[in-house]
mmCIF file of C-alpha atoms and ligand atoms in Angstrom:
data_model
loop_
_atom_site.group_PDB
_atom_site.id
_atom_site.type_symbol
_atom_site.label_atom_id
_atom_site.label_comp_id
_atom_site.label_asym_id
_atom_site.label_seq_id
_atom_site.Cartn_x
_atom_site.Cartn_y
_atom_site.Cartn_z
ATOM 1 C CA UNK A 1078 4.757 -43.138 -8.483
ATOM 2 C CA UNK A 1079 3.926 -40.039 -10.285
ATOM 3 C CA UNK A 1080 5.095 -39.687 -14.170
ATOM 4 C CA UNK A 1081 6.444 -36.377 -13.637
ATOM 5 C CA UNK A 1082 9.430 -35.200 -11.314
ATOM 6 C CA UNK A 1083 9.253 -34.264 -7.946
ATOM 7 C CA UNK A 1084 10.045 -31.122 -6.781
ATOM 8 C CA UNK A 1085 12.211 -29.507 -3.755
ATOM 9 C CA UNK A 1086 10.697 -26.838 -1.638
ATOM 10 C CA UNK A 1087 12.732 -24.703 0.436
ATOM 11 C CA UNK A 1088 11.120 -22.705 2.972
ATOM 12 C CA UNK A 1089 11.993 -19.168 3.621
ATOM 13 C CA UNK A 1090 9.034 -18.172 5.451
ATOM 14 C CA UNK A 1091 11.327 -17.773 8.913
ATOM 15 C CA UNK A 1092 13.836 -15.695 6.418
ATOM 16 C CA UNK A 1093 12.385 -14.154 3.779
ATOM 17 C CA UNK A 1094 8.976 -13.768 5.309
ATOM 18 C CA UNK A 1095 9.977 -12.497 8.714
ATOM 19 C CA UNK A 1096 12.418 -9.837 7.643
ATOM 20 C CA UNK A 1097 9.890 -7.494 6.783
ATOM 21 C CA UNK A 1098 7.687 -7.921 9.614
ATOM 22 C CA UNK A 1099 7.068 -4.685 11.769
ATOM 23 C CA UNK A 1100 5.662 -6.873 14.788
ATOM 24 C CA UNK A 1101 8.692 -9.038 16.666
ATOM 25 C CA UNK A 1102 8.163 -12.030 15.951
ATOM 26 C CA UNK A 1103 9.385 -13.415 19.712
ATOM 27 C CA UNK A 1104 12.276 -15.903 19.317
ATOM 28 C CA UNK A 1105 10.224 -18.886 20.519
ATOM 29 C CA UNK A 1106 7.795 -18.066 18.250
ATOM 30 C CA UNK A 1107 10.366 -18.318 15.263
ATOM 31 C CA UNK A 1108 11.742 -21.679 16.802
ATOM 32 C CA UNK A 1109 8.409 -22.913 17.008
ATOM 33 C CA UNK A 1110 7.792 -22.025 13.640
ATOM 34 C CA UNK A 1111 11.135 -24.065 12.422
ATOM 35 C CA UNK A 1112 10.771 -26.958 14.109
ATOM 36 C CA UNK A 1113 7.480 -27.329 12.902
ATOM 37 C CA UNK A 1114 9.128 -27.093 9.336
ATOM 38 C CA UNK A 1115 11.678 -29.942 10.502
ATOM 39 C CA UNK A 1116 8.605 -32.312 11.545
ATOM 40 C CA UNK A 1117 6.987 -31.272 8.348
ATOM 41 C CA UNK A 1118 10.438 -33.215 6.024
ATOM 42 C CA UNK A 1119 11.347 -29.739 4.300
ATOM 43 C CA UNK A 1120 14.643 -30.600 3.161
ATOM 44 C CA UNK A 1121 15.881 -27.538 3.281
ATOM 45 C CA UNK A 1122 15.031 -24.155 5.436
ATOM 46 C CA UNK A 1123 16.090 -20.790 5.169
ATOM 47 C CA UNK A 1124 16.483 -20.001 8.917
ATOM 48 C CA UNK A 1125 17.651 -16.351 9.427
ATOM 49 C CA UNK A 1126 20.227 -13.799 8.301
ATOM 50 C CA UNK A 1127 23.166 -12.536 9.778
ATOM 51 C CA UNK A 1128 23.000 -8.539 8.262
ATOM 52 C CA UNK A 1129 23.164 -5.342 10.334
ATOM 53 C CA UNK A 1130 20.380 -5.108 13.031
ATOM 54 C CA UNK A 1131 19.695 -1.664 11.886
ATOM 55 C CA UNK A 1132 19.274 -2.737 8.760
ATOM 56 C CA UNK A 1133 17.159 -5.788 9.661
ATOM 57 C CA UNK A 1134 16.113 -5.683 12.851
ATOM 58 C CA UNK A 1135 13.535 -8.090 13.003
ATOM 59 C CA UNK A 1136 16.175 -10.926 12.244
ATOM 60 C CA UNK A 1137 18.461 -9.473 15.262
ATOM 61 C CA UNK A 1138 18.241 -13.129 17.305
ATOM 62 C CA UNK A 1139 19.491 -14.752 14.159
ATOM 63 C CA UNK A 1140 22.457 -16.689 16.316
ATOM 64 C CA UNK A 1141 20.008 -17.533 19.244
ATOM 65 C CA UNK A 1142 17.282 -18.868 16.767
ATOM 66 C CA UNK A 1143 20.214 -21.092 15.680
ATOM 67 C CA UNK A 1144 20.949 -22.233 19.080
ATOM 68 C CA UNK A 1145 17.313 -22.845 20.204
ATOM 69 C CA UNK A 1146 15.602 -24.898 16.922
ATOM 70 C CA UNK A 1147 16.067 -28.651 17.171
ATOM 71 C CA UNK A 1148 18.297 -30.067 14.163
ATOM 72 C CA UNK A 1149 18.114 -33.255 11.624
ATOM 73 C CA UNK A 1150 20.987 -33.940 10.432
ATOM 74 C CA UNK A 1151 19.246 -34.680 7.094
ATOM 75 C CA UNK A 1152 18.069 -31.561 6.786
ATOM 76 C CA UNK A 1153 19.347 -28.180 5.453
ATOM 77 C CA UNK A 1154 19.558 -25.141 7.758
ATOM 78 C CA UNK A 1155 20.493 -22.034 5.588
ATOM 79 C CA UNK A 1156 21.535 -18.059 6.825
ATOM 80 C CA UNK A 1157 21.349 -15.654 4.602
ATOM 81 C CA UNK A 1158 24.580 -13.484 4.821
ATOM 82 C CA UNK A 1159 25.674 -10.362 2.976
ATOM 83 C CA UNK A 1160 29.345 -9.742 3.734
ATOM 84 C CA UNK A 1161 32.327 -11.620 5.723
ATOM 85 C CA UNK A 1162 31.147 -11.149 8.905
ATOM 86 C CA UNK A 1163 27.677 -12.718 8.143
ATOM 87 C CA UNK A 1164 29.256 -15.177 7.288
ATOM 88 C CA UNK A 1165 31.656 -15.577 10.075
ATOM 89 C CA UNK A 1166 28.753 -15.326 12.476
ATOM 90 C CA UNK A 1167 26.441 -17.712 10.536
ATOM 91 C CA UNK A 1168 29.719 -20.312 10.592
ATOM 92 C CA UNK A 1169 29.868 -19.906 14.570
ATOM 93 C CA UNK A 1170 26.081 -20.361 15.055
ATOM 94 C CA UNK A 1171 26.382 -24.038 12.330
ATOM 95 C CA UNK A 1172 24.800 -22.944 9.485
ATOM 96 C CA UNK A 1173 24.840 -25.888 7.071
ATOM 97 C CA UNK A 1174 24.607 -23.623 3.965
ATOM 98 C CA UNK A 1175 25.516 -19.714 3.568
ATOM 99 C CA UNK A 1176 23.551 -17.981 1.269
ATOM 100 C CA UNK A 1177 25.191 -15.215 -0.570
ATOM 101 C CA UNK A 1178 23.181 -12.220 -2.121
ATOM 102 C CA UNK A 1179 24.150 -9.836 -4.331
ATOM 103 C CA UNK A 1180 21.984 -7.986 -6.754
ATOM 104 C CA UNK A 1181 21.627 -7.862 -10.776
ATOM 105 C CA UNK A 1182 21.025 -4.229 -10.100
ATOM 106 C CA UNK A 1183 23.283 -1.839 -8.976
ATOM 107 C CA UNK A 1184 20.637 0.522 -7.473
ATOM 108 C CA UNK A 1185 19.525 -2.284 -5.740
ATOM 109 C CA UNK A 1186 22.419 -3.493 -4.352
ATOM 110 C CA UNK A 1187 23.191 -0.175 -3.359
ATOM 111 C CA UNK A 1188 19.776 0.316 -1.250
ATOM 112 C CA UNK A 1189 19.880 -3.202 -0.392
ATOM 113 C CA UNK A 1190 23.095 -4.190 0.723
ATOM 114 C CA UNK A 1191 24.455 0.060 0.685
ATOM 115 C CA UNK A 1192 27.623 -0.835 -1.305
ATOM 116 C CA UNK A 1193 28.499 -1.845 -5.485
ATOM 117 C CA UNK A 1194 27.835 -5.362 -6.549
ATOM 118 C CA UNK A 1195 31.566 -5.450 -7.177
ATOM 119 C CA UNK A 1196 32.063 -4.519 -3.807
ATOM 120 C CA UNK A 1197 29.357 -7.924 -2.269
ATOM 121 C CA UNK A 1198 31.395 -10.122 -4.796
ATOM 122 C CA UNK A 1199 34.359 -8.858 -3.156
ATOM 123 C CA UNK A 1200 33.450 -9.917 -0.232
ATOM 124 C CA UNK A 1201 32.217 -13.257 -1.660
ATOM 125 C CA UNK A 1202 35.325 -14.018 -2.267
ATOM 126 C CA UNK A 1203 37.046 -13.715 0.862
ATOM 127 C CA UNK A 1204 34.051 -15.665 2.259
ATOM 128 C CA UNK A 1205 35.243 -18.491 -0.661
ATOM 129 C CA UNK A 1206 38.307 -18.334 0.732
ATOM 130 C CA UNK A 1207 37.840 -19.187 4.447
ATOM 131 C CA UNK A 1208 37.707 -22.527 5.325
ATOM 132 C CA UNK A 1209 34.181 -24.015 6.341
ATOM 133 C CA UNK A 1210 34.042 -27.834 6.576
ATOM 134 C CA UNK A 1211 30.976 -29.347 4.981
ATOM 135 C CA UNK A 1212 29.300 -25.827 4.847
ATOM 136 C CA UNK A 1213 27.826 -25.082 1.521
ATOM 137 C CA UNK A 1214 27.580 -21.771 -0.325
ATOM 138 C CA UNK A 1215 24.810 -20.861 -2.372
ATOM 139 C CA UNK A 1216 24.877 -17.831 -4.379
ATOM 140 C CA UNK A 1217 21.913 -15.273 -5.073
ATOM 141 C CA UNK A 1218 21.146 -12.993 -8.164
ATOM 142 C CA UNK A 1219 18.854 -10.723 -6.430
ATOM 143 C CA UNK A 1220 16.169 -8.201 -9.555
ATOM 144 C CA UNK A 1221 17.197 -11.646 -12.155
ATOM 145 C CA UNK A 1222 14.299 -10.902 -13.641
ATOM 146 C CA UNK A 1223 13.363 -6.676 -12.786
ATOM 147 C CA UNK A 1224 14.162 -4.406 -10.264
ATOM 148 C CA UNK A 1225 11.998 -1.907 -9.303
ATOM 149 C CA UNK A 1226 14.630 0.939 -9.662
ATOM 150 C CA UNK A 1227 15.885 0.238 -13.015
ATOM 151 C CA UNK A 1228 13.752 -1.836 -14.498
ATOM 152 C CA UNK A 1229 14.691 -4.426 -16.742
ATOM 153 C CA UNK A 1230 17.886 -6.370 -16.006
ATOM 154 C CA UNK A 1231 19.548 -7.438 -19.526
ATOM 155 C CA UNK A 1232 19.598 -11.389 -19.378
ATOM 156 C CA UNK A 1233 23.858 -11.510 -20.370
ATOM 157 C CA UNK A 1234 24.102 -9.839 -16.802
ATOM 158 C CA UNK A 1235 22.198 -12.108 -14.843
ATOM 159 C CA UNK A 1236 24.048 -14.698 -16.408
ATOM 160 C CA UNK A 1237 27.228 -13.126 -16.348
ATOM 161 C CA UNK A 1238 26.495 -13.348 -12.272
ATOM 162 C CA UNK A 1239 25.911 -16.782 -12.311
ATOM 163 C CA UNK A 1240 28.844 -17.617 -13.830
ATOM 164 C CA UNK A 1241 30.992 -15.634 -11.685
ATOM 165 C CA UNK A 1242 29.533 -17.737 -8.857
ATOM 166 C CA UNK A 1243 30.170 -21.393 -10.226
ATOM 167 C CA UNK A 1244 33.693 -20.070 -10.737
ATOM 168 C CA UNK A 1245 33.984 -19.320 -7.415
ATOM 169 C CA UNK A 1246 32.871 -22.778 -6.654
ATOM 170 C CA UNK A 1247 29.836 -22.448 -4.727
ATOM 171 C CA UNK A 1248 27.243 -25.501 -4.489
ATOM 172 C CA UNK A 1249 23.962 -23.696 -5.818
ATOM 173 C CA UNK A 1250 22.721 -20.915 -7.245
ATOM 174 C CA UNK A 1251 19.449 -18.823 -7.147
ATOM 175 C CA UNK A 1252 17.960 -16.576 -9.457
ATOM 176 C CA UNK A 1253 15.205 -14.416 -7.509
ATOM 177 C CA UNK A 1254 12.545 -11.635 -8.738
ATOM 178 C CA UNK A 1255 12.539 -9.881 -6.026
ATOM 179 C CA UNK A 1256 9.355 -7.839 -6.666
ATOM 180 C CA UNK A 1257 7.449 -10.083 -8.485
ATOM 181 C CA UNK A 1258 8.217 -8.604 -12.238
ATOM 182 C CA UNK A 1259 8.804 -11.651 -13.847
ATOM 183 C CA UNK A 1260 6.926 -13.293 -16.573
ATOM 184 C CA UNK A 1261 6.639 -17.051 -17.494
ATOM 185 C CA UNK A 1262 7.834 -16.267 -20.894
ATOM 186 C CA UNK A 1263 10.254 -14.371 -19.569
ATOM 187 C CA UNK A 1264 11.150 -17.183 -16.972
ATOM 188 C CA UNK A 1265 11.191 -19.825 -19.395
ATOM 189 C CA UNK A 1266 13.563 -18.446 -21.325
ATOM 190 C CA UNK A 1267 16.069 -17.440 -18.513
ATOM 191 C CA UNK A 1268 15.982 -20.491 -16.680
ATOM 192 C CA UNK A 1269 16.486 -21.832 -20.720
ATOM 193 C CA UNK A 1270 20.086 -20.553 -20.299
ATOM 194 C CA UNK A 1271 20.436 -20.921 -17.145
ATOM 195 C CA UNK A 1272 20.399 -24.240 -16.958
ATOM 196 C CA UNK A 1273 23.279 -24.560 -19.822
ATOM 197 C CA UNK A 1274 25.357 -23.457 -16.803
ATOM 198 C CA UNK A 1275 23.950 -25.496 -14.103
ATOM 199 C CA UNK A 1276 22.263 -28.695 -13.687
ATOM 200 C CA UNK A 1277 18.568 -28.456 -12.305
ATOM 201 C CA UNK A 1278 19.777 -29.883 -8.420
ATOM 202 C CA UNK A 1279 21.901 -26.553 -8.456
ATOM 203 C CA UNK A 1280 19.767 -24.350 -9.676
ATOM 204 C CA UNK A 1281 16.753 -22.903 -7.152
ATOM 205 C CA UNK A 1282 13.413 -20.123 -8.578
ATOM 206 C CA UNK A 1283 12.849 -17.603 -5.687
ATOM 207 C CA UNK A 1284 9.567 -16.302 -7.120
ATOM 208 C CA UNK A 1285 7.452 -13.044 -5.726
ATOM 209 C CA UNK A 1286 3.991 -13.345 -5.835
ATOM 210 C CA UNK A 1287 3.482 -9.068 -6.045
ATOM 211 C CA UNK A 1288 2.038 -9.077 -9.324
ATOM 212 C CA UNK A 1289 0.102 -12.358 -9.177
ATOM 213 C CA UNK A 1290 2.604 -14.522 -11.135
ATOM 214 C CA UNK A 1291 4.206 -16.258 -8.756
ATOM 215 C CA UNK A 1292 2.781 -19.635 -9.370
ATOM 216 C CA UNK A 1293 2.318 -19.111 -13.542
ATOM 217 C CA UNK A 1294 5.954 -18.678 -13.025
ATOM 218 C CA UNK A 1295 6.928 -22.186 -11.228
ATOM 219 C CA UNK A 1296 5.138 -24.011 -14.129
ATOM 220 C CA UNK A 1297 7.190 -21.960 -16.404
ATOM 221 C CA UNK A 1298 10.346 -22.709 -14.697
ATOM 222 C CA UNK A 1299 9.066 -26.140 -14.595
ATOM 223 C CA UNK A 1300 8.713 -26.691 -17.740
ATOM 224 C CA UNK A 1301 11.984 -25.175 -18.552
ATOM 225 C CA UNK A 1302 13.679 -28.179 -16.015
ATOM 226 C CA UNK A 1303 14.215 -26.480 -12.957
ATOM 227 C CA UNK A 1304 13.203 -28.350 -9.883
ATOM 228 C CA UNK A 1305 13.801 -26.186 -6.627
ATOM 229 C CA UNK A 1306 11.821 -23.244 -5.765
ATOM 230 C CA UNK A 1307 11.704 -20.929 -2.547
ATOM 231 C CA UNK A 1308 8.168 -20.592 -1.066
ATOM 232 C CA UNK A 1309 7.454 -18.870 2.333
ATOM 233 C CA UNK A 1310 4.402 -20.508 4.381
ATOM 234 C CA UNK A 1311 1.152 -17.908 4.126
ATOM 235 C CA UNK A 1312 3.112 -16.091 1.316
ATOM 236 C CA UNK A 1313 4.869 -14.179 3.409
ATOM 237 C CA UNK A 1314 7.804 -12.258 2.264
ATOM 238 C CA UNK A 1315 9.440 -8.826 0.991
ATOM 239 C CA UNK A 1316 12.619 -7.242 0.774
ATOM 240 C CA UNK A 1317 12.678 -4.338 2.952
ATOM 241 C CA UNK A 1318 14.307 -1.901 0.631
ATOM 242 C CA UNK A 1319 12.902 -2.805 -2.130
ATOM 243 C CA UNK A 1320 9.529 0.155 -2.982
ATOM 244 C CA UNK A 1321 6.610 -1.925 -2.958
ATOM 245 C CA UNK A 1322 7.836 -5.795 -1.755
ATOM 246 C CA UNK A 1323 5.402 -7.872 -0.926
ATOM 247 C CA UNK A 1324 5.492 -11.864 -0.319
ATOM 248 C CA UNK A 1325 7.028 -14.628 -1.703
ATOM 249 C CA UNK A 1326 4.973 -17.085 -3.279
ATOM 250 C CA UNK A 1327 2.978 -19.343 -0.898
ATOM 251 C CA UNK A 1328 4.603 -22.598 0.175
ATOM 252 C CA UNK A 1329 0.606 -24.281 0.311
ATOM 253 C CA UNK A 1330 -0.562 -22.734 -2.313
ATOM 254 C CA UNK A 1331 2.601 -24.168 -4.603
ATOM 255 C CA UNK A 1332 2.431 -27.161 -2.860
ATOM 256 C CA UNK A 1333 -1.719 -27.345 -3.349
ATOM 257 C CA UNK A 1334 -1.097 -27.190 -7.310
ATOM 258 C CA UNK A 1335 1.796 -29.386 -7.558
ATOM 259 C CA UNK A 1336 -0.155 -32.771 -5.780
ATOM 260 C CA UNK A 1337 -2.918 -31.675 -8.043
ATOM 261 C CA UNK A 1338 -1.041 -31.636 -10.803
ATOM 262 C CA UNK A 1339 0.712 -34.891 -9.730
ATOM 263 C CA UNK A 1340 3.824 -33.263 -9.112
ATOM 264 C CA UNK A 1341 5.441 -34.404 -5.568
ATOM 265 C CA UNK A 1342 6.698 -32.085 -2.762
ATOM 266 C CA UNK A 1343 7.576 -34.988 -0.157
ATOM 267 C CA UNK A 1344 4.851 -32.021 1.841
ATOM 268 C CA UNK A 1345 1.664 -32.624 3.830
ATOM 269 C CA UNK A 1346 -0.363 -30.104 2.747
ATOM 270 C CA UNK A 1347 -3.404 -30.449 5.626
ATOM 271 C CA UNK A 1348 -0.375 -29.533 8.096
ATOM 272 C CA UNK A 1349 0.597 -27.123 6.093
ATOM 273 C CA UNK A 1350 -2.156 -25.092 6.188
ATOM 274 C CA UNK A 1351 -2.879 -25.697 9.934
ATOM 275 C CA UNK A 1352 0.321 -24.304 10.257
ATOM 276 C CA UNK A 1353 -0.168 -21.255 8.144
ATOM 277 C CA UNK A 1354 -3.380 -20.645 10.335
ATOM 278 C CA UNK A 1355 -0.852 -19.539 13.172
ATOM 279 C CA UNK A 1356 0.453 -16.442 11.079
ATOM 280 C CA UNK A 1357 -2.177 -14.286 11.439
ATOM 281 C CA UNK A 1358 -2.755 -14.389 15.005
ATOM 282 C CA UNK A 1359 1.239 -14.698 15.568
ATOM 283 C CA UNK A 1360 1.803 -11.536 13.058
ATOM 284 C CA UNK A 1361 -1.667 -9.463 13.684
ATOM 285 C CA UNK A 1362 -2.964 -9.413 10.225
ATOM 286 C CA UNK A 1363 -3.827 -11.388 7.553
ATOM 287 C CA UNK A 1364 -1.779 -13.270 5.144
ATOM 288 C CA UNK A 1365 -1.503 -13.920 1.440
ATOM 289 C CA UNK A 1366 -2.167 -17.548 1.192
ATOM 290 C CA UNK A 1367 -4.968 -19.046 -0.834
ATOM 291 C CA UNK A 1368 -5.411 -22.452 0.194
ATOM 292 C CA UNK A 1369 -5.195 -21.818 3.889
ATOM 293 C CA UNK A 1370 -8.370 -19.573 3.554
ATOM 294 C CA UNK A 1371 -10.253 -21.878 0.612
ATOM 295 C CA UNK A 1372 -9.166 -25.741 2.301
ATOM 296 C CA UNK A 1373 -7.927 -28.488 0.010
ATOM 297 C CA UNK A 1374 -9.805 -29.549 -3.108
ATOM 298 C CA UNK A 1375 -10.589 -32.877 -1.052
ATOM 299 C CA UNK A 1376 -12.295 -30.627 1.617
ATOM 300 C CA UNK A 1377 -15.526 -30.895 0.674
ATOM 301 C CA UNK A 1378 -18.752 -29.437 2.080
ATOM 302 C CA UNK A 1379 -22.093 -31.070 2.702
ATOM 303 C CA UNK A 1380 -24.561 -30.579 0.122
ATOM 304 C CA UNK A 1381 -27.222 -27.587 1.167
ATOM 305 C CA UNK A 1382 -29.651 -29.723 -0.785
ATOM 306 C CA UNK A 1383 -31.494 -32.325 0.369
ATOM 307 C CA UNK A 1384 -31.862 -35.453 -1.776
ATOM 308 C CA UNK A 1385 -35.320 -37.426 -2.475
ATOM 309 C CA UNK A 1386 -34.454 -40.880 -0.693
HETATM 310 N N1 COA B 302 25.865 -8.792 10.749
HETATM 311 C C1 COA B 302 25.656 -7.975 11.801
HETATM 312 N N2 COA B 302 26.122 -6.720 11.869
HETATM 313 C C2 COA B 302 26.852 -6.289 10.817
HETATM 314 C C3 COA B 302 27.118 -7.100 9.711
HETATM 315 C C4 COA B 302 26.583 -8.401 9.701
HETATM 316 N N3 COA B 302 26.757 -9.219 8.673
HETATM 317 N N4 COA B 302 27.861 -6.399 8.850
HETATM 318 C C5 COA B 302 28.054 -5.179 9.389
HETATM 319 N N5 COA B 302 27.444 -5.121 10.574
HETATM 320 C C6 COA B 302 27.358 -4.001 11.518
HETATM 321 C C7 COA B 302 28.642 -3.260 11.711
HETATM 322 O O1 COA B 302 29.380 -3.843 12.757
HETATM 323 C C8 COA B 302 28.155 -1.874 12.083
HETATM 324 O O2 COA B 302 27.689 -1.865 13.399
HETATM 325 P P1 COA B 302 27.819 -0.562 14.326
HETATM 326 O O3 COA B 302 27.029 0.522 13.644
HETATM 327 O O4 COA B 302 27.210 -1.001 15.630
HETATM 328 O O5 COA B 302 29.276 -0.277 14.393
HETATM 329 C C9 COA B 302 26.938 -1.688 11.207
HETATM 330 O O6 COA B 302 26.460 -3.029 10.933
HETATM 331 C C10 COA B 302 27.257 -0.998 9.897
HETATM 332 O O7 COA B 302 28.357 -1.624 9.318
HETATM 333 P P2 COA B 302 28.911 -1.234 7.870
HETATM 334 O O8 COA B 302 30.026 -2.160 7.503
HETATM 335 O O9 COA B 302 29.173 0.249 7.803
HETATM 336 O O10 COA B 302 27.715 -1.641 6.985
HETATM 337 P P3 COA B 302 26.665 -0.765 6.207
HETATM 338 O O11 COA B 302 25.928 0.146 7.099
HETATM 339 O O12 COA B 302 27.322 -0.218 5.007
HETATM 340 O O13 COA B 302 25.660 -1.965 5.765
HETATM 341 C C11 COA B 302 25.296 -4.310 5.375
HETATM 342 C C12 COA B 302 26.118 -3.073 5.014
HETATM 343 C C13 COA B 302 25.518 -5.316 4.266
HETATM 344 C C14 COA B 302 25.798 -4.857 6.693
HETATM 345 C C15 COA B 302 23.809 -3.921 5.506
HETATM 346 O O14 COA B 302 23.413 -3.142 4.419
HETATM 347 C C16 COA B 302 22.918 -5.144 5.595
HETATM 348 O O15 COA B 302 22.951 -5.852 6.585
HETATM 349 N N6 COA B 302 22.110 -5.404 4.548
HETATM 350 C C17 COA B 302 21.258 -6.565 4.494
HETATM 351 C C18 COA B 302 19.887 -6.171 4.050
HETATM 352 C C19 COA B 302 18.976 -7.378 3.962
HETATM 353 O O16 COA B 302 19.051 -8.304 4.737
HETATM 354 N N7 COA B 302 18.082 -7.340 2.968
HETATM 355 C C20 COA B 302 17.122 -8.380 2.735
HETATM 356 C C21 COA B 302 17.690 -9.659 2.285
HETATM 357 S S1 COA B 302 18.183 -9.688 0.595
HETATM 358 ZN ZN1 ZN B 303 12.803 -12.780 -1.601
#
């Protein structure tokens, strides 16, 4: 038993990661992908969105993907949704969990989601209002902590977001840097206040890895008490209208310093990174991750010198 608290993972790599990707991605290949994720004991997985196909159209088999992966019943299958019909479509494919988005940023929001954030929460509401089972919600500050239109995003806002979210009653809520302009100073302090307003099993870090800060950020969250973090397998990741996305941070590579730091994921990180090895043949290119390129610590090499017997 480690001395320090575990942590949850939630893998957006079929989300998050695939959004942005100019090859299709065929929808075998994305079931494939999420059952693996099932095997692997994620408790929870971002599977898809349900947005405009013009918008997004590499997520445009969102309700098949649904249909086709295999389900535990233990397990967590998110969809992202932006508006009432996303979420009417993610309730009729059995989403377990909607995700709502909205922006701290209006320019954001605007690009993002081409309407106000008054106009998203809007709709949040009506989606509030529908009945939907056992379904959770989970809201989404989008830019918490930058956006790269306006910059800074003054903390009181982010916060003002989150609040307007509990009130409408929804089960979690995420605060996400979209672009990777966050700061562990920065993120300690936030997640500082944040957690006045929610307890830690509420409260997820969606972390971008574009500046390199990604993972100096989770320990700074860390140590600030929060316990759930989005990663995306091989880092990948990106909002496509944001200027300049790139991927989120790397579900080995967090996963790699946690058990080294003797922090548990519940993860197997050797599958892991076999796993990750299937992006860049399934995508064409190369990926962010570390560890799937370096091995484990434990993967050691044979000495190139030869010892005197
Ligand atoms: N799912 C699928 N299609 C949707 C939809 C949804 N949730 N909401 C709207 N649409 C369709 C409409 O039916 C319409 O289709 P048509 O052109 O064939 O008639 C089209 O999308 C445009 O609808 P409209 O209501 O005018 O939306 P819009 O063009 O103003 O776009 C959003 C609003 C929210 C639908 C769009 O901006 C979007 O999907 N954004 C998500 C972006 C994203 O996923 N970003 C990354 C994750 S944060
Ligand atoms: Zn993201």
């Amino acid at each position: 038993m480690s001395q320090y608290d575990p942590i949850i993972v939630q893998e957006v790599a079929p989300r998050d990661g695939l959004q942005i990707e100019r090859t299709w991605v065929p929808t075998e290949e994305k079931v494939r992908l999420i059952d693996a994720f099932t095997d692997l004991g994620f408790s929870r997985i971002e599977v898809t969105s349900f947005v405009s196909r013009k918008a997004v159209p590499a997520l445009r088999d969102a309700a098949e993907v649904f249909a086709r992966i295999k389900r535990d019943p233990r397990l967590i299958y998110v969809a992202l949704v932006p508006n009432a019909r996303g979420a009417d479509d993610a309730l009729a494919a059995g989403a377990d969990e909607l995700n709502l988005v909205m922006s701290a940023s209006q320019t954001h929001n605007l690009a993002n989601m081409r309407m106000t954030g008054e106009a998203s929460f809007a709709g949040f509401e009506a989606i509030a209002a529908k009945p939907r089972g056992k379904v959770l919600l989970n809201g989404s500050v989008a830019t918490s902590f930058g956006c790269p239109f306006e910059g800074a995003q003054p903390e009181e806002r982010v916060l003002d977001l989150v609040r307007k979210y509990l009130d409408l009653g929804v089960d979690g809520v995420s605060l996400a840097d979209t672009t990777g302009m966050a700061n562990p100073r920065q993120v300690r302090a936030l997640v500082d206040k944040a957690l006045k307003l929610v307890t830690p099993d509420r409260l997820t870090l969606h972390f971008h890895n574009t500046r390199g800060l990604g993972l100096a950020n989770v320990l700074a969250a860390y140590e600030a008490g929060a316990r759930r973090f989005d990663s995306a397998l091989g880092g990948l990741g990106g909002c496509p209208f944001a200027p300049g996305a790139t991927g989120n941070i790397c579900t080995e590579d967090l996963v790699n310093m946690c058990h080294e730091m003797g922090i548990d994921t519940g993860l197997d990180l050797e599958t892991l990174i076999k796993l990750s090895r299937t992006l860049p043949p399934l995508l064409g290119h190369d990926v962010a991750g570390q560890v799937m390129k370096a091995g484990r610590n434990c993967d050691l090499h044979a000495s190139p010198v030869a010892l005197a017997s």
